[in-house]
Short mmCIF file of C-alpha atoms in Angstrom, two decimals:
data_model
loop_
_atom_site.label_atom_id
_atom_site.label_comp_id
_atom_site.label_asym_id
_atom_site.label_seq_id
_atom_site.Cartn_x
_atom_site.Cartn_y
_atom_site.Cartn_z
CA MET A 695 11.03 22.09 3.70
CA GLY A 696 9.66 19.19 2.44
CA LEU A 697 6.83 16.74 3.94
CA LEU A 698 6.84 14.68 6.85
CA PHE A 699 5.75 10.88 6.60
CA VAL A 700 5.24 8.65 9.77
CA PHE A 701 5.12 4.97 9.91
CA GLY A 702 5.16 2.96 12.97
CA ASP A 703 3.19 2.03 16.57
CA SER A 704 1.33 3.94 19.25
CA TYR A 705 4.54 6.15 20.16
CA ALA A 706 3.57 8.05 16.91
CA ASP A 707 0.19 7.77 16.14
CA THR A 708 -1.81 11.29 16.26
CA GLY A 709 -5.12 9.84 15.97
CA ASN A 710 -5.58 7.18 13.54
CA HIS A 711 -7.84 4.91 15.47
CA ASN A 712 -11.23 5.04 14.85
CA LYS A 713 -13.41 6.45 18.43
CA ASN A 714 -16.46 4.97 16.71
CA ASP A 715 -15.16 1.50 17.03
CA PRO A 716 -15.16 0.53 20.79
CA HIS A 717 -12.51 -1.81 20.45
CA LEU A 718 -10.30 1.10 18.90
CA ALA A 719 -11.56 3.84 20.83
CA ARG A 720 -9.01 3.93 23.73
CA PRO A 721 -6.61 6.97 22.88
CA TRP A 722 -9.77 9.00 22.68
CA ARG A 723 -11.06 8.37 26.20
CA ALA A 724 -9.63 10.06 29.32
CA PRO A 725 -6.87 10.01 30.85
CA TYR A 726 -5.39 10.52 27.11
CA GLY A 727 -4.85 13.98 26.21
CA GLU A 728 -4.78 15.37 29.67
CA THR A 729 -2.03 17.87 30.05
CA TRP A 730 -2.45 18.19 26.21
CA PRO A 731 -4.14 19.36 24.53
CA GLY A 732 -6.61 19.35 27.65
CA GLU A 733 -8.98 16.23 26.28
CA PRO A 734 -8.59 12.90 24.39
CA ALA A 735 -6.60 13.63 21.01
CA GLY A 736 -6.27 9.88 19.49
CA ARG A 737 -2.74 9.97 21.43
CA PHE A 738 -1.77 6.95 23.35
CA SER A 739 -0.21 9.68 26.08
CA ASP A 740 -1.51 12.42 28.20
CA GLY A 741 0.48 14.86 26.07
CA SER A 742 2.05 15.26 22.49
CA VAL A 743 4.05 12.17 21.22
CA LEU A 744 6.66 11.30 18.85
CA THR A 745 5.79 12.90 15.81
CA ASP A 746 4.59 16.13 17.83
CA PHE A 747 7.92 16.67 19.18
CA ILE A 748 9.93 16.02 16.12
CA ALA A 749 7.43 18.33 13.62
CA GLN A 750 7.95 20.82 15.95
CA TYR A 751 11.50 20.10 15.82
CA LEU A 752 11.03 20.81 12.06
CA ASN A 753 9.10 24.02 12.83
CA ILE A 754 5.96 22.35 10.75
CA SER A 755 2.31 21.09 12.27
CA SER A 756 2.15 17.83 13.38
CA PRO A 757 1.35 15.72 10.06
CA LEU A 758 -2.14 14.81 9.13
CA PRO A 759 -3.39 11.31 10.27
CA TYR A 760 -3.94 9.15 7.44
CA SER A 761 -7.66 8.49 8.76
CA GLU A 762 -8.56 12.20 7.90
CA TRP A 763 -6.44 11.82 4.26
CA THR A 764 -9.36 13.66 1.71
CA GLY A 765 -7.02 13.21 -1.46
CA ASN A 766 -7.17 17.10 -1.39
CA LEU A 767 -4.01 18.42 -2.79
CA ASN A 768 -5.08 22.03 -2.74
CA VAL A 769 -4.85 22.28 1.14
CA ASN A 770 -1.96 22.95 3.20
CA PHE A 771 -0.33 19.69 4.98
CA SER A 772 2.71 19.15 6.36
CA GLY A 773 3.07 15.49 5.54
CA ILE A 774 0.95 12.38 6.44
CA ASN A 775 0.98 9.95 9.44
CA PHE A 776 0.13 6.29 8.80
CA ALA A 777 1.26 4.95 12.42
CA PHE A 778 -1.55 3.14 14.10
CA GLY A 779 -1.32 2.26 18.05
CA GLY A 780 -0.83 -1.57 18.10
CA SER A 781 0.93 -2.08 15.30
CA GLY A 782 4.35 -3.43 14.38
CA VAL A 783 6.61 -4.76 11.44
CA PHE A 784 4.57 -7.90 11.41
CA ASP A 785 0.74 -8.85 12.38
CA THR A 786 0.16 -8.01 15.95
CA PHE A 787 -3.13 -8.23 17.76
CA GLY A 788 -5.73 -8.48 14.54
CA SER A 789 -6.26 -7.33 11.26
CA GLU A 790 -7.79 -4.46 12.47
CA PHE A 791 -3.99 -3.15 13.51
CA PRO A 792 -1.97 -2.57 10.46
CA ASN A 793 1.49 -3.57 9.69
CA ILE A 794 4.10 -1.28 8.72
CA THR A 795 3.64 -2.47 5.03
CA VAL A 796 0.21 -2.32 5.14
CA GLN A 797 0.67 1.41 6.33
CA ILE A 798 3.54 1.88 2.79
CA ASP A 799 0.46 -0.16 1.04
CA GLN A 800 -1.77 3.02 2.09
CA LEU A 801 1.04 5.66 1.01
CA ASN A 802 1.86 3.77 -2.58
CA LYS A 803 -1.90 4.17 -2.95
CA ILE A 804 -1.99 8.38 -2.35
CA LEU A 805 1.23 8.31 -4.57
CA THR A 806 -0.25 6.34 -7.21
CA SER A 807 -3.46 8.51 -7.22
CA ASN A 808 -1.62 11.71 -8.28
CA ASP A 809 2.15 10.55 -9.79
CA THR A 810 2.87 13.91 -10.98
CA TRP A 811 1.66 15.85 -8.12
CA TRP A 812 4.29 13.86 -5.96
CA LYS A 813 7.32 13.79 -8.04
CA GLY A 814 10.43 15.44 -7.09
CA ARG A 815 8.45 16.37 -3.28
CA LEU A 816 9.73 12.74 -2.30
CA ALA A 817 13.15 13.16 -2.47
CA ASN A 818 12.86 16.34 0.18
CA SER A 819 10.72 15.03 2.38
CA SER A 820 11.65 13.20 5.64
CA VAL A 821 10.37 9.74 7.46
CA LEU A 822 9.45 8.76 11.15
CA PHE A 823 10.14 5.39 11.69
CA VAL A 824 8.67 4.08 14.78
CA CYS A 825 8.79 0.19 15.95
CA SER A 826 8.77 -0.15 19.89
CA GLY A 827 8.28 -3.75 20.64
CA ASN A 828 4.32 -4.98 19.69
CA ASP A 829 6.10 -7.50 17.65
CA TYR A 830 7.54 -9.01 20.68
CA ILE A 831 4.45 -8.44 22.76
CA ALA A 832 2.40 -10.36 20.35
CA LEU A 833 5.09 -12.96 20.40
CA LEU A 834 4.84 -13.46 24.05
CA ASN A 835 1.34 -13.23 23.94
CA LYS A 836 1.09 -15.92 21.60
CA THR A 837 3.48 -18.42 23.20
CA GLY A 838 3.35 -17.58 26.54
CA GLY A 839 7.07 -17.30 27.53
CA ASP A 840 10.14 -15.50 25.90
CA LYS A 841 12.31 -18.49 24.78
CA LYS A 842 11.56 -17.75 20.99
CA LEU A 843 12.09 -14.11 21.23
CA PRO A 844 16.05 -13.95 21.16
CA PHE A 845 15.46 -15.59 18.04
CA PHE A 846 13.18 -13.52 16.55
CA ILE A 847 14.74 -9.96 16.73
CA PRO A 848 16.29 -10.45 13.77
CA SER A 849 13.76 -11.17 12.01
CA VAL A 850 12.01 -8.17 13.45
CA VAL A 851 14.98 -5.85 12.16
CA ASN A 852 15.43 -7.24 9.40
CA GLN A 853 11.78 -6.35 8.02
CA ILE A 854 12.08 -2.81 9.59
CA VAL A 855 15.23 -2.82 7.12
CA THR A 856 12.56 -4.23 4.30
CA ASP A 857 10.43 -1.50 4.94
CA LEU A 858 12.47 1.40 4.63
CA SER A 859 14.42 -0.16 2.08
CA ARG A 860 10.71 -0.31 0.22
CA LEU A 861 10.35 3.51 1.17
CA TYR A 862 13.69 4.44 -0.50
CA ASP A 863 12.68 2.55 -3.34
CA ILE A 864 9.65 4.84 -3.52
CA GLY A 865 11.85 8.38 -3.75
CA MET A 866 12.07 8.73 0.30
CA ARG A 867 16.08 9.65 1.11
CA ARG A 868 15.70 10.99 4.74
CA PHE A 869 15.12 8.67 7.29
CA LEU A 870 14.83 9.08 11.08
CA VAL A 871 15.01 5.68 12.69
CA ALA A 872 13.24 5.09 16.31
CA THR A 873 15.45 2.08 18.34
CA LEU A 874 13.57 0.06 21.29
CA GLU A 875 12.96 1.74 24.54
CA PRO A 876 14.55 -0.27 27.67
CA ALA A 877 11.52 -2.90 27.19
CA GLY A 878 12.30 -4.03 30.79
CA CYS A 879 11.47 -1.16 32.17
CA LEU A 880 7.85 -1.03 30.77
CA PRO A 881 5.22 -1.00 33.24
CA SER A 882 3.68 -4.37 32.54
CA LEU A 883 7.19 -5.81 33.42
CA THR A 884 8.05 -3.74 35.73
CA ARG A 885 4.23 -4.68 37.96
CA SER A 886 6.04 -7.70 39.56
CA SER A 887 8.36 -5.56 41.88
CA ASN A 888 5.51 -2.98 42.49
CA PHE A 889 6.86 -0.76 39.39
CA SER A 890 10.34 -0.55 41.67
CA ARG A 891 12.72 -2.32 39.52
CA CYS A 892 13.19 -2.88 35.60
CA ASN A 893 13.61 -6.65 34.23
CA GLN A 894 17.16 -6.94 33.22
CA THR A 895 16.68 -9.65 31.44
CA TYR A 896 14.18 -7.76 28.83
CA ASN A 897 16.58 -4.78 28.57
CA VAL A 898 19.66 -7.07 27.47
CA TRP A 899 17.26 -7.98 24.37
CA SER A 900 15.96 -4.55 23.48
CA SER A 901 19.60 -3.87 23.41
CA PHE A 902 20.32 -6.78 21.17
CA HIS A 903 17.51 -5.47 18.97
CA ASN A 904 19.41 -1.88 18.93
CA ARG A 905 22.60 -3.25 18.19
CA LEU A 906 21.80 -5.17 15.41
CA LEU A 907 19.20 -2.23 14.01
CA VAL A 908 22.43 0.09 13.78
CA SER A 909 24.36 -2.58 12.21
CA GLU A 910 21.84 -3.62 9.51
CA LEU A 911 20.56 0.07 8.39
CA LYS A 912 24.28 0.64 7.39
CA THR A 913 23.15 -1.05 4.29
CA LEU A 914 20.16 1.39 3.85
CA GLN A 915 23.02 4.44 4.65
CA ASN A 916 24.69 3.69 1.70
CA ARG A 917 22.61 3.69 -0.94
CA ALA A 918 22.85 6.84 -3.36
CA GLY A 919 21.40 9.66 -1.47
CA SER A 920 20.09 8.58 1.80
CA GLN A 921 20.46 9.90 5.05
CA VAL A 922 20.06 7.81 7.78
CA LYS A 923 19.37 8.92 11.33
CA ILE A 924 18.99 7.25 14.65
CA LEU A 925 16.39 7.96 17.19
CA ASP A 926 18.15 6.71 20.38
CA GLN A 927 15.16 5.90 22.93
CA PHE A 928 16.84 3.28 24.56
CA ASN A 929 19.26 6.27 26.33
CA SER A 930 16.43 8.86 26.13
CA PHE A 931 14.30 6.71 28.54
CA GLN A 932 17.44 5.85 30.91
CA THR A 933 18.15 9.51 31.15
CA VAL A 934 14.43 9.58 32.21
CA LEU A 935 14.41 7.34 34.80
CA SER A 936 17.87 7.85 35.94
CA THR A 937 16.38 11.43 37.22
CA ALA A 938 13.29 10.08 38.21
CA SER A 939 13.77 10.92 41.64
CA LYS A 940 13.84 14.72 40.90
CA HIS A 941 10.16 14.41 39.59
CA GLY A 942 8.61 12.36 42.84
CA GLY A 943 9.56 9.14 40.85
CA HIS A 944 11.40 6.04 41.33
CA LEU A 945 12.48 3.13 39.38
CA SER A 946 15.55 1.47 39.59
CA ASN A 947 18.09 0.03 36.73
#
C-alpha cells in the first residue's frame, strides 16, 4: 500500500489550523471532537472527517497533518494531509487559508528536498482531493448575491482539473475526487426555513458543478496509468437527509 496525500478543505483537514492563533483555533475548541476522540482534535467535526474514513478503508493510519511534518523520513507515516479548513481552489477568506495550488506547492517543496527517497513511491500512492464549496461561499460573501455563481462554477471546476493534472505531472496516478455536497441543505442556507427545508436553487447549482466535474475529469482519466474514482458526496448527503427521521431529525428535500 502506497502513501495517501490529501488536499482540500475542512471536510478533509485533520489538524492544520494553528491552535495558538485565535483566528484559526476554532477546530481546536469544543464541541469539536466531542464524539471522537472525546476532545477537540483540529477537525471541523464532532468526530472523524473524510480523510479518517478513507484511511480506515485503506487500512492505514490517518495521514500526518502538514503542520506536523518535520521532514524525518525514518519514521513510519501513512502520508501527508495538506487540506486546510476554509480553503478552496482559489483564494477564499484570507492569505492564512492556503488554496490548493499553495497546498501542492507545499508538497513540491517536500519532494524536492529528497528526490531520491520519493522517486518511485508516488505512482503507488493515492490522492484524496476534496473541494466542498468555499470558493462559492467566498464569492457570495464578496458580491452579496448569487447572480455570478453559475458563471463562476466552470472556473472552479477547471481549476480542480488543473490542480489534479499538476499532481499527475508530479507523479501521482491514483485519484479519489469528491463531488460537491447538496449545498442548499447546509445550515447557512436552511436557517430561513428553521432548518426544515433545503434550498433547491443551490442544490441545482451543486448538481451542475458535479456534472461538469465528472465530465472534465475524463481528460485526466485518459492520461496514461491514471485511475480516477469519484467520491459522491451529493448522493451520500441525500441518503442521510432522506433517512434523518429515523434518527430523530427532519429536513425535507
